[in-house]
Short mmCIF file of N, CA and C in Angstrom, two decimals:
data_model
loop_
_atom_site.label_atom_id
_atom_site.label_comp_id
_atom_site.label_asym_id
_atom_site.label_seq_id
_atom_site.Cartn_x
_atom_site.Cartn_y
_atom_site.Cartn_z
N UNK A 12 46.07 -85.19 -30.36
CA UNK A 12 44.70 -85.24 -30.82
C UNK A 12 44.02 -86.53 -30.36
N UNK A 13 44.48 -87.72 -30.80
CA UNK A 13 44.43 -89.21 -30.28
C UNK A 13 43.76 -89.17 -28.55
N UNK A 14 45.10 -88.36 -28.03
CA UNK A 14 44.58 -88.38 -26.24
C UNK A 14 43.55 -87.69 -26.06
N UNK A 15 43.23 -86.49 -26.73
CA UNK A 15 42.12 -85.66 -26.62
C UNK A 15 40.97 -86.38 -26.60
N UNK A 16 41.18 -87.43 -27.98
CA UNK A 16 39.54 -87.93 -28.15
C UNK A 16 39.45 -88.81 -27.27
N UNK A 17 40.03 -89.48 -26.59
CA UNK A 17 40.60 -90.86 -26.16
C UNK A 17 39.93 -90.16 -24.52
N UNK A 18 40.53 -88.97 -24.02
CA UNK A 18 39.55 -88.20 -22.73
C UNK A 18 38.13 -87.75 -22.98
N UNK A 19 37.89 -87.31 -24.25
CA UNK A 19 36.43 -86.78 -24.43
C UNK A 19 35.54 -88.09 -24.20
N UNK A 20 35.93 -89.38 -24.74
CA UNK A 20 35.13 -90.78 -25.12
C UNK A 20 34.90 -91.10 -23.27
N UNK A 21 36.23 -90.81 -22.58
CA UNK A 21 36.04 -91.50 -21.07
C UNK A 21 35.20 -90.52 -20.87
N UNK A 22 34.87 -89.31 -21.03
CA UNK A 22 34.02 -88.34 -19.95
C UNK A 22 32.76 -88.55 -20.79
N UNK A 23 32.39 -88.66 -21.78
CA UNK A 23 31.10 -89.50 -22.04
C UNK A 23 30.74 -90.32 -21.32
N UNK A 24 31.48 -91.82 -21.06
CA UNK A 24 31.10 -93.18 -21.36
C UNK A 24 30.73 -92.80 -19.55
N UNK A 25 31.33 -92.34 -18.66
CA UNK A 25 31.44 -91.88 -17.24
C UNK A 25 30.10 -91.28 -17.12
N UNK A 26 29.66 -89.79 -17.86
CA UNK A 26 28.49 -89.45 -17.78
C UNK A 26 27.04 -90.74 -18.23
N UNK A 27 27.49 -91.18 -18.82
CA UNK A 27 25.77 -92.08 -19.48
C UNK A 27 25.89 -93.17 -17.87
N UNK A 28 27.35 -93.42 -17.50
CA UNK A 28 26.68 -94.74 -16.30
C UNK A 28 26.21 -93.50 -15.14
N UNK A 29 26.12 -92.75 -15.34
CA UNK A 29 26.13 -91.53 -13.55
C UNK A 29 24.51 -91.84 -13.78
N UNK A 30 24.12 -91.42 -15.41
CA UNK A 30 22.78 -91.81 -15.76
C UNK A 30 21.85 -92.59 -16.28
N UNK A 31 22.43 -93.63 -15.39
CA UNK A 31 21.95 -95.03 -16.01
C UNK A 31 20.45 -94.87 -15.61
N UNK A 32 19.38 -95.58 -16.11
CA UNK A 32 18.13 -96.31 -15.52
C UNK A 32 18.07 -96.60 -14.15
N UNK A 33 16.89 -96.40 -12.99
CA UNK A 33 16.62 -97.31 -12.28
C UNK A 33 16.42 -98.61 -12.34
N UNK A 34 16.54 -99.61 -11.50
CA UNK A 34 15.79 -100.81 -11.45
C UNK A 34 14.68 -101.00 -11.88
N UNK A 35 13.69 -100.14 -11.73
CA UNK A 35 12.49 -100.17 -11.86
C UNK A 35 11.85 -99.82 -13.01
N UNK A 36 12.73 -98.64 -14.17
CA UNK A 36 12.28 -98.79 -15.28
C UNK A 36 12.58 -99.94 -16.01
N UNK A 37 11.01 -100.07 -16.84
CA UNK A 37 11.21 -101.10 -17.76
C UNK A 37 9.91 -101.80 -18.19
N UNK A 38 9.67 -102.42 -19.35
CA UNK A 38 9.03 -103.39 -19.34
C UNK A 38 8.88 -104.47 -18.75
N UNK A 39 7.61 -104.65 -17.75
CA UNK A 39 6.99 -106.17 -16.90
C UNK A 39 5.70 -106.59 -17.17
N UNK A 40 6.04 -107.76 -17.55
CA UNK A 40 4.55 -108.74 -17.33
C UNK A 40 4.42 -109.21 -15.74
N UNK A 41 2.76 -108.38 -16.21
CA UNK A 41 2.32 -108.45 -14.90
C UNK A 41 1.68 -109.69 -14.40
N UNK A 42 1.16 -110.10 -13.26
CA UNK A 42 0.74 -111.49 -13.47
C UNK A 42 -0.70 -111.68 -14.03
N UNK A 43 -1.38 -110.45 -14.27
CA UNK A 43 -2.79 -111.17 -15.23
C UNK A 43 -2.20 -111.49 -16.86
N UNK A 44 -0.79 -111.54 -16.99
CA UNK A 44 -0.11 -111.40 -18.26
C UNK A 44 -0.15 -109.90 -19.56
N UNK A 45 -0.55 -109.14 -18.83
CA UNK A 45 -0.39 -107.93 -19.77
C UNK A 45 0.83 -107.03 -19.29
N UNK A 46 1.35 -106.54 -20.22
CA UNK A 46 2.92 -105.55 -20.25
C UNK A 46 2.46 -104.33 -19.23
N UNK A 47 3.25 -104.04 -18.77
CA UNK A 47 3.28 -102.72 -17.96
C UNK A 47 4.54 -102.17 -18.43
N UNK A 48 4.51 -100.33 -18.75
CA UNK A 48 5.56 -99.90 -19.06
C UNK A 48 5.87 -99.41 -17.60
N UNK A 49 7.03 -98.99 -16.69
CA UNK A 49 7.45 -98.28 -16.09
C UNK A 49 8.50 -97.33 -16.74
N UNK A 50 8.41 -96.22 -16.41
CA UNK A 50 9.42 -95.18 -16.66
C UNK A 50 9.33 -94.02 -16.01
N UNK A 51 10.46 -93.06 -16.23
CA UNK A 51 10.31 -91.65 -14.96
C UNK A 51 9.23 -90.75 -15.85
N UNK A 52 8.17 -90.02 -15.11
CA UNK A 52 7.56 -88.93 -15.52
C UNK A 52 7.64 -87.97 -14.39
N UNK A 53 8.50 -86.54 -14.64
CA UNK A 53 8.54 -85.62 -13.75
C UNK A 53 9.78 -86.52 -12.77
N UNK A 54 9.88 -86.50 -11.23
CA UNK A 54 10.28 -86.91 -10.29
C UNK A 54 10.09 -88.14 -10.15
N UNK A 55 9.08 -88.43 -10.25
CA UNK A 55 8.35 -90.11 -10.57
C UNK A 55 8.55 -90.92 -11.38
N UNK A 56 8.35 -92.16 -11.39
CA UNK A 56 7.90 -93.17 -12.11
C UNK A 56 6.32 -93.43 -12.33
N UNK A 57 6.17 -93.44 -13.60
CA UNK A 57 4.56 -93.85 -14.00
C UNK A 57 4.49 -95.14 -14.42
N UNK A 58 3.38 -96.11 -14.08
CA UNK A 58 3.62 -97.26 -14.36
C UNK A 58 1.98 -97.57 -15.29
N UNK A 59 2.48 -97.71 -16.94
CA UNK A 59 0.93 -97.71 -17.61
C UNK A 59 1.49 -99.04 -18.09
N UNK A 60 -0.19 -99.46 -18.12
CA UNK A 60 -0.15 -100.94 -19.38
C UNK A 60 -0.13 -100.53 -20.69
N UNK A 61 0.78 -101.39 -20.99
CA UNK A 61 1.10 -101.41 -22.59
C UNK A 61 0.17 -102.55 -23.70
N UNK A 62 -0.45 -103.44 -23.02
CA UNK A 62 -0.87 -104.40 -23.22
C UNK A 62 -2.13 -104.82 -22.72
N UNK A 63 -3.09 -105.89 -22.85
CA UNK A 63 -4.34 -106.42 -22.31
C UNK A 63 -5.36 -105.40 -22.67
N UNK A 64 -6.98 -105.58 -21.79
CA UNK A 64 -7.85 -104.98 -21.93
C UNK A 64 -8.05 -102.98 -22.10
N UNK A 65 -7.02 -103.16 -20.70
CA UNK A 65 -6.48 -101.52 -19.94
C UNK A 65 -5.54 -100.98 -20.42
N UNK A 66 -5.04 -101.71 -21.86
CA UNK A 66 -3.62 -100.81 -22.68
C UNK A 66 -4.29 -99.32 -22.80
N UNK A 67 -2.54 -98.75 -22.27
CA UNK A 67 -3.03 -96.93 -22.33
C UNK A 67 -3.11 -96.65 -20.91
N UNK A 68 -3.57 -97.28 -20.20
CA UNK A 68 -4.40 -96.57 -18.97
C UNK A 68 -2.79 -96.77 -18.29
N UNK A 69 -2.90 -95.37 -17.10
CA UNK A 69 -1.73 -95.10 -16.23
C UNK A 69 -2.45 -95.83 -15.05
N UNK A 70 -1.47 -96.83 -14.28
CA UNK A 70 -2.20 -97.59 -13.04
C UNK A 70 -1.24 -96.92 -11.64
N UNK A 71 -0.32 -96.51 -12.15
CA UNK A 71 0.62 -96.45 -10.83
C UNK A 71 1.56 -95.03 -11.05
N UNK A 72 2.29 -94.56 -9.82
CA UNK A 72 2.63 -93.53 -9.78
C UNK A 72 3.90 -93.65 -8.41
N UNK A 73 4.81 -94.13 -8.47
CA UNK A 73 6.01 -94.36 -7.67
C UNK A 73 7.21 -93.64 -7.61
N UNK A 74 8.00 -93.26 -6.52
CA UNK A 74 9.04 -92.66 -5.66
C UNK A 74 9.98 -93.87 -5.74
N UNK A 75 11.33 -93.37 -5.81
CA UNK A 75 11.99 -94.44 -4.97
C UNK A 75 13.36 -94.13 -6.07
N UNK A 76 14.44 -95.09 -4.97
CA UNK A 76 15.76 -95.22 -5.49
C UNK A 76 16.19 -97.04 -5.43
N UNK A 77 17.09 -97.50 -6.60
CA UNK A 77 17.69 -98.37 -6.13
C UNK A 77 16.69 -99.70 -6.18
N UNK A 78 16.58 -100.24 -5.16
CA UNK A 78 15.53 -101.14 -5.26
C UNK A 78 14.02 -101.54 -4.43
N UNK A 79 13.70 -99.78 -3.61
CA UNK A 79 12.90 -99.60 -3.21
C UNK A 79 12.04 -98.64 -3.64
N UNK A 80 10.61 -98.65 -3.48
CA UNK A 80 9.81 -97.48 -4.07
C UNK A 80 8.59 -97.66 -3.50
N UNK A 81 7.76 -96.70 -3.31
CA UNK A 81 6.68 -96.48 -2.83
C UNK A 81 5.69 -95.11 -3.78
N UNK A 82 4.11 -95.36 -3.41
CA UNK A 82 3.29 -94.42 -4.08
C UNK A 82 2.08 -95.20 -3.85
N UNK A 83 1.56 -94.95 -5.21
CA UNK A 83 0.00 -95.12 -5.76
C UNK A 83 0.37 -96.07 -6.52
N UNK A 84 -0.98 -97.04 -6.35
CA UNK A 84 -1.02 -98.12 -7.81
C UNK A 84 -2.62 -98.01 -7.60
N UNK A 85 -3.19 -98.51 -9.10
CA UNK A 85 -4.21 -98.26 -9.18
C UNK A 85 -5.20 -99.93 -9.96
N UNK A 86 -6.23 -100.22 -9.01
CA UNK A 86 -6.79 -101.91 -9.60
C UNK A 86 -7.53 -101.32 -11.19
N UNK A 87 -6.68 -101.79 -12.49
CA UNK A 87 -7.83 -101.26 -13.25
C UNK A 87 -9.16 -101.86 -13.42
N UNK A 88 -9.26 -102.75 -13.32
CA UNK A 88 -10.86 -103.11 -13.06
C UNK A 88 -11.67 -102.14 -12.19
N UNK A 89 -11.09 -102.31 -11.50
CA UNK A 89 -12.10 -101.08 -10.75
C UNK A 89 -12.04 -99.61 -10.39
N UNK A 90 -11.06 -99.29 -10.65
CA UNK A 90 -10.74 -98.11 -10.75
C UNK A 90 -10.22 -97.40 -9.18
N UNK A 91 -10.47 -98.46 -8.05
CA UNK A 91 -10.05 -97.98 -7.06
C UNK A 91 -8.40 -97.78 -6.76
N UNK A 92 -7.78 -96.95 -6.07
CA UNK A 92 -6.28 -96.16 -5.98
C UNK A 92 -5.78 -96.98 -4.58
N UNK A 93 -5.01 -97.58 -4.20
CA UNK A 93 -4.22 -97.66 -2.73
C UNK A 93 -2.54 -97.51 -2.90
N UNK A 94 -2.65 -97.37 -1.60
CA UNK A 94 -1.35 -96.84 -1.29
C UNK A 94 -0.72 -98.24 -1.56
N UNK A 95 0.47 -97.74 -2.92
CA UNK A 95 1.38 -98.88 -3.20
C UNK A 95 3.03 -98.97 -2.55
N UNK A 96 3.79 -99.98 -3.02
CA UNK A 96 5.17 -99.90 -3.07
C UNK A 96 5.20 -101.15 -4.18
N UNK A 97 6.72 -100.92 -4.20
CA UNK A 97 7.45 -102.21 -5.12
C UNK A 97 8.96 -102.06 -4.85
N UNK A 98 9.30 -103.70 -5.02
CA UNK A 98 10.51 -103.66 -4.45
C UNK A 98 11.20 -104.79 -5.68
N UNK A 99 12.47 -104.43 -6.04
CA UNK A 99 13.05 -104.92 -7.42
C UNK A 99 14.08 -105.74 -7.04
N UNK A 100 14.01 -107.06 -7.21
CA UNK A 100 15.05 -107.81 -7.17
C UNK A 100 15.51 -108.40 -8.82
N UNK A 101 16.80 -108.33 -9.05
CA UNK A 101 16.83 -108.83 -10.45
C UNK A 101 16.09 -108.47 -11.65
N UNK A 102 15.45 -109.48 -11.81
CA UNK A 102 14.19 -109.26 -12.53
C UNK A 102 12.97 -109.48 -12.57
N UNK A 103 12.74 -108.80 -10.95
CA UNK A 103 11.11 -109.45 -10.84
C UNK A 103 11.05 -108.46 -10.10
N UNK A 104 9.73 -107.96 -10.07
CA UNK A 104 9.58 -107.11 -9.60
C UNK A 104 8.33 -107.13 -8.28
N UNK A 105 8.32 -106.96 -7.16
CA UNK A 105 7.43 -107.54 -6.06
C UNK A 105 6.26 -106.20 -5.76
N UNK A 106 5.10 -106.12 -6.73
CA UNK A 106 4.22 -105.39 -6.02
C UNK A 106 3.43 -105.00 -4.82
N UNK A 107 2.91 -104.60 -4.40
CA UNK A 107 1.86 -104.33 -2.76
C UNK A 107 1.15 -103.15 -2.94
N UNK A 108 -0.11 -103.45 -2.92
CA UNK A 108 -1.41 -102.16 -3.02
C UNK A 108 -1.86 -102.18 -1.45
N UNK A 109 -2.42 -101.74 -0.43
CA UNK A 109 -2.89 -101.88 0.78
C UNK A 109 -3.90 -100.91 1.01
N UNK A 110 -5.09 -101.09 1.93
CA UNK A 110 -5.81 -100.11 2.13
C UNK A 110 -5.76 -99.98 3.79
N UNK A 111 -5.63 -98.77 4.11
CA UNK A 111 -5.08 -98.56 4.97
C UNK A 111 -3.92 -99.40 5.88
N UNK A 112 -3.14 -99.52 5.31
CA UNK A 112 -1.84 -100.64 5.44
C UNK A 112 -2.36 -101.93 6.36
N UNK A 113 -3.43 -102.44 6.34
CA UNK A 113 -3.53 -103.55 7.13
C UNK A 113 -4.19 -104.56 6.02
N UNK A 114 -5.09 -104.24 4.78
CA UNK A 114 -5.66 -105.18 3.89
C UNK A 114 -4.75 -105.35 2.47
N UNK A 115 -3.65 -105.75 2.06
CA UNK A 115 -3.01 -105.67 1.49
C UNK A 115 -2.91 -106.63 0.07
N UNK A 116 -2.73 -106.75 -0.87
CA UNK A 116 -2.83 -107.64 -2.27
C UNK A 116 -1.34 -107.40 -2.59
N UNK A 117 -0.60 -108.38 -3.04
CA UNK A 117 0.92 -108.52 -3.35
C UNK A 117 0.30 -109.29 -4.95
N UNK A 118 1.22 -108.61 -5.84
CA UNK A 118 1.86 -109.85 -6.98
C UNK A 118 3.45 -109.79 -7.26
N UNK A 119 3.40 -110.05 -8.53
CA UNK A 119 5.57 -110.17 -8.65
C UNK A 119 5.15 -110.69 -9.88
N UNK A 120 6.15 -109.15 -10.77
CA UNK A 120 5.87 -108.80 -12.13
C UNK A 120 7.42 -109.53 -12.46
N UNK A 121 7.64 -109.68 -14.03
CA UNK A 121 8.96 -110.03 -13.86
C UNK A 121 9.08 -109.25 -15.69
N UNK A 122 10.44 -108.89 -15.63
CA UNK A 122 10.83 -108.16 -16.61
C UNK A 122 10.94 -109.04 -17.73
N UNK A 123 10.44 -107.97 -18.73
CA UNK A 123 10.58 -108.65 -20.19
C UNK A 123 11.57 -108.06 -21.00
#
């Protein structure tokens, strides 16, 4: 009985790391200092503020594995959309919005 439970506990503990988190989910302060949640919605990652003026509002919409990702991010001030990515080291997280990949705005969010 002992070994039984003792195999059921390993084929748990085995399944939860197969389904661990990306890098990329999580709580980050962004650099105007308001929270951004990331997490998966559908296939994606949605990236809304949790915090500041724009709490609530969905800004971003990202692909990716590991410590690369690409999509949509969105300026909330203005409401305009460019083609984003983000790339996750540790705990910081390196944004890029671009309009037509040559005018580009970078920040670097870092996890809370």
């Amino acid at each position: 009985m002992l070994k039984t439970f003792a195999m059921a506990a390993a084929l748990l503990m085995s399944a939860t790391v197969s389904q661990a988190a990306e890098p990329i989910e999580g709580n980050w302060k962004t650099q105007s200092g308001s929270t951004a949640e990331i997490g998966k919605c559908g296939s994606a990652y949605c990236v809304t503020l949790r915090t500041g003026k724009h709490a609530g509002k969905q800004i971003g919409l990202m692909s990716g594995t590991g410590a690369e990702y690409s999509g949509e991010i969105t300026d909330p001030d203005t409401d305009k959309t460019y083609a984003g990515s983000g790339s996750v080291t540790g705990n910081t997280l390196k944004t890029k919005g671009c309009v037509l990949k040559v005018l580009c705005k970078s920040q670097t969010w870092t996890r809370l």
